[in-house]
PDB file of C-alpha atoms in Angstrom:
ATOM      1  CA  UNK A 620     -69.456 191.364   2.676  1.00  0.00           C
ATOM      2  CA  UNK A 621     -67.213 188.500   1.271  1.00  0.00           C
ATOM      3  CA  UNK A 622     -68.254 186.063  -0.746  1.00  0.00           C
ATOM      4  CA  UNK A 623     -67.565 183.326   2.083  1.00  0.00           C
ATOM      5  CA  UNK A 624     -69.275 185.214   4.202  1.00  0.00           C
ATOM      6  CA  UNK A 625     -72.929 185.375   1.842  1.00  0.00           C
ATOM      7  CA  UNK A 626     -72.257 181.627   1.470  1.00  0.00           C
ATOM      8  CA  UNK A 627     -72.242 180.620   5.088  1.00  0.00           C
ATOM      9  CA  UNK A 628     -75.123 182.167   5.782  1.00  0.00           C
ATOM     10  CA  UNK A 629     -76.624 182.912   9.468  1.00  0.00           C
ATOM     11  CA  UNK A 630     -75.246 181.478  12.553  1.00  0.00           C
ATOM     12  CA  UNK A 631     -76.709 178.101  13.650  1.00  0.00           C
ATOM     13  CA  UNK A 632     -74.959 177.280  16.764  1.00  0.00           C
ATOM     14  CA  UNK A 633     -71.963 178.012  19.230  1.00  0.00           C
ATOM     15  CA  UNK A 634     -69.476 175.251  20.949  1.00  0.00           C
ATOM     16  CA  UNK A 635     -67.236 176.678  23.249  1.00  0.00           C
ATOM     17  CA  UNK A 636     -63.785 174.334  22.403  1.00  0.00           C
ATOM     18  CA  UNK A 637     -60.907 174.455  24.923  1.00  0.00           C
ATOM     19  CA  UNK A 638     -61.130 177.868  25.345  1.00  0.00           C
ATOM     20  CA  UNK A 639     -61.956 178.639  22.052  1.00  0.00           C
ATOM     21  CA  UNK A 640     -65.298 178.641  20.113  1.00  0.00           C
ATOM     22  CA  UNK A 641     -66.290 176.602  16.941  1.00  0.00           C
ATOM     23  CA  UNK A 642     -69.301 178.828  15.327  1.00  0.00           C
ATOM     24  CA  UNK A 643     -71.190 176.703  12.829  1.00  0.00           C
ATOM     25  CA  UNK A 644     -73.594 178.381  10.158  1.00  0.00           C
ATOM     26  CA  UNK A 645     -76.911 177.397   9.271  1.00  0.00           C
ATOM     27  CA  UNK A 646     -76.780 177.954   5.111  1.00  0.00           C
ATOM     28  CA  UNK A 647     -72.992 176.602   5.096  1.00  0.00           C
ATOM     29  CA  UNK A 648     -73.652 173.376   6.409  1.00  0.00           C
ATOM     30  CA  UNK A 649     -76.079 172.210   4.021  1.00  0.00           C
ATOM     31  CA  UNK A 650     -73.257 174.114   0.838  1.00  0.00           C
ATOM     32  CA  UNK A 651     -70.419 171.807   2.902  1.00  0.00           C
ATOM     33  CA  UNK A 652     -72.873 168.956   2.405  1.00  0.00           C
ATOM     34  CA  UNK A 653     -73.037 169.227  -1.197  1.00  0.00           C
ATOM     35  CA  UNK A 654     -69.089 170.383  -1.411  1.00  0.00           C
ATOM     36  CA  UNK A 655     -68.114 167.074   0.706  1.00  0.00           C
ATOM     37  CA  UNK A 656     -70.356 164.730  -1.573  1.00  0.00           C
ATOM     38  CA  UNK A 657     -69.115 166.303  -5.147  1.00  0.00           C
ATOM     39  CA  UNK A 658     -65.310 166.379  -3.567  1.00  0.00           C
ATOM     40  CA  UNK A 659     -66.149 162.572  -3.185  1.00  0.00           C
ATOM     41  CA  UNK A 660     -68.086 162.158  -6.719  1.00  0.00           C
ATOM     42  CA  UNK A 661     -65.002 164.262  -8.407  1.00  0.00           C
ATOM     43  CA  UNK A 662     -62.327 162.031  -6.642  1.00  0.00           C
ATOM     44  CA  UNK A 663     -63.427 158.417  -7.989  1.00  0.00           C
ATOM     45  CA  UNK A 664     -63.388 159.752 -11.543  1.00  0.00           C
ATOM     46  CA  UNK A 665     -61.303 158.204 -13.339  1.00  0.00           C
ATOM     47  CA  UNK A 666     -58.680 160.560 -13.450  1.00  0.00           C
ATOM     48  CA  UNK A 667     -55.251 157.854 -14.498  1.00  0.00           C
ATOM     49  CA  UNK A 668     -56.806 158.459 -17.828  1.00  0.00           C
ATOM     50  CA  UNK A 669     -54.760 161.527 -17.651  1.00  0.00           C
ATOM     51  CA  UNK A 670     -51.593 160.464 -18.014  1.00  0.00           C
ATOM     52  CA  UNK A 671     -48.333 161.814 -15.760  1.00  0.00           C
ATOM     53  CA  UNK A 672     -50.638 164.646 -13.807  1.00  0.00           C
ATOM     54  CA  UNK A 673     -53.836 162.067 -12.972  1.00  0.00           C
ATOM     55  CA  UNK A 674     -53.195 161.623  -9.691  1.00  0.00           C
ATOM     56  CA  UNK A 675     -52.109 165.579  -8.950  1.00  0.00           C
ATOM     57  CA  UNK A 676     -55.413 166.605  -9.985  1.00  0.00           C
ATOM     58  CA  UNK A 677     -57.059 164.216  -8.081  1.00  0.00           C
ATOM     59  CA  UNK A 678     -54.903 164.737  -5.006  1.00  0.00           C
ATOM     60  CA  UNK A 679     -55.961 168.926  -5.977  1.00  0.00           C
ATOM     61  CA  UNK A 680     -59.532 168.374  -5.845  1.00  0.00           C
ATOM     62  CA  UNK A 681     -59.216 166.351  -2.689  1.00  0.00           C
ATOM     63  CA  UNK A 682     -57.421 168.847  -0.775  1.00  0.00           C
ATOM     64  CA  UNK A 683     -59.360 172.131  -2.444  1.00  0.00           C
ATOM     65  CA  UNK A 684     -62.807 170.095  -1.427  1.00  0.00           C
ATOM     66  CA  UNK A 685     -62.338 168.915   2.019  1.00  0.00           C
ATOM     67  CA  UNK A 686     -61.165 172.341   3.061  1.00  0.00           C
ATOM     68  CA  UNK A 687     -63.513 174.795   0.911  1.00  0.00           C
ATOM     69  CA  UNK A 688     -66.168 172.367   2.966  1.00  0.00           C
ATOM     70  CA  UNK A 689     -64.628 172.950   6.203  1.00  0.00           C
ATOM     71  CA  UNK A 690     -64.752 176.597   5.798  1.00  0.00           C
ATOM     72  CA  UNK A 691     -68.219 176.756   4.745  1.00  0.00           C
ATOM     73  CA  UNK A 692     -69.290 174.649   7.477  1.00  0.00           C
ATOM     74  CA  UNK A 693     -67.713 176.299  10.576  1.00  0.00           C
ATOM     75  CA  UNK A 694     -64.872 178.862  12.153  1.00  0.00           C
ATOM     76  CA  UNK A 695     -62.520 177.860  15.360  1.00  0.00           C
ATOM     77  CA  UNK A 696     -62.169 181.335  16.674  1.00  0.00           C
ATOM     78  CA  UNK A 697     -60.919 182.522  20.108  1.00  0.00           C
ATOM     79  CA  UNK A 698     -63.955 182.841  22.716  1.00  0.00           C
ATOM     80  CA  UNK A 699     -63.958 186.741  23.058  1.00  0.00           C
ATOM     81  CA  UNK A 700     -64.998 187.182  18.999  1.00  0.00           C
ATOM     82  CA  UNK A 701     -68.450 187.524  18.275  1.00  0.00           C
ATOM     83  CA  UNK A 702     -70.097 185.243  15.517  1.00  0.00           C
ATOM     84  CA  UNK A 703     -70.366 187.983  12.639  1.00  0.00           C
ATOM     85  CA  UNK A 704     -66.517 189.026  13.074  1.00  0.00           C
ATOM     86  CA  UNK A 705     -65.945 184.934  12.918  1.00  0.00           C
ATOM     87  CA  UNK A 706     -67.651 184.606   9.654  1.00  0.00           C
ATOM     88  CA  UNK A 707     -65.623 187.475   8.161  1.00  0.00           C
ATOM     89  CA  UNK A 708     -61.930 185.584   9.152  1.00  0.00           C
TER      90      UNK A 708
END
C-alpha cells in the first residue's frame, strides 16, 4: 500500500466528469485542508530575507503545496476504474 494511498484514506464520494470520474477521499480531504492552509502560512513568510534564491523557494513551496493537496484530496480517472485502483495511480 503506498504511502499516498494510507494518507487518502477511504473513498468519500464519486463525480462522474465528462466521461471520466473524479473520486474524492474522505481522510484526504481534511490532510488537503491542512496542506492548502500551511502552503498558504509557508508562502507569506518572509522569504526575500534570503537573498538571490527567496523567491525560488517560495515559488517551490507554492507549487509542491497546491499539488501534494490536490493529490490528497481527489483522482480524475477514466470511468471504467474502480475507486481502490484510483487511489493507487
Amino acid at each position: 500500500m503506498s504511502t499516498l494511498h494510507k494518507l487518502r484514506g477511504a473513498l468519500m464520494l464519486r463525480v462522474p466528469v465528462l466521461g471520466r470520474t473524479l473520486t474524492l477521499y474522505r481522510q484526504g480531504a481534511r490532510s488537503a485542508l491542512f496542506s492548502f492552509l500551511a502552503t498558504v502560512v509557508l508562502c507569506n513568510l518572509p522569504w526575500r530575507l534570503i537573498p538571490a534564491v527567496g523567491e525560488i523557494l517560495q515559488m517551490l513551496v507554492a507549487a509542491f503545496g497546491f499539488y501534494f493537496s490536490a493529490a490528497l484530496i481527489g483522482s480524475l480517472t477514466p470511468d471504467d476504474v474502480d475507486a481502490d485502483t484510483a487511489s493507487r495511480r
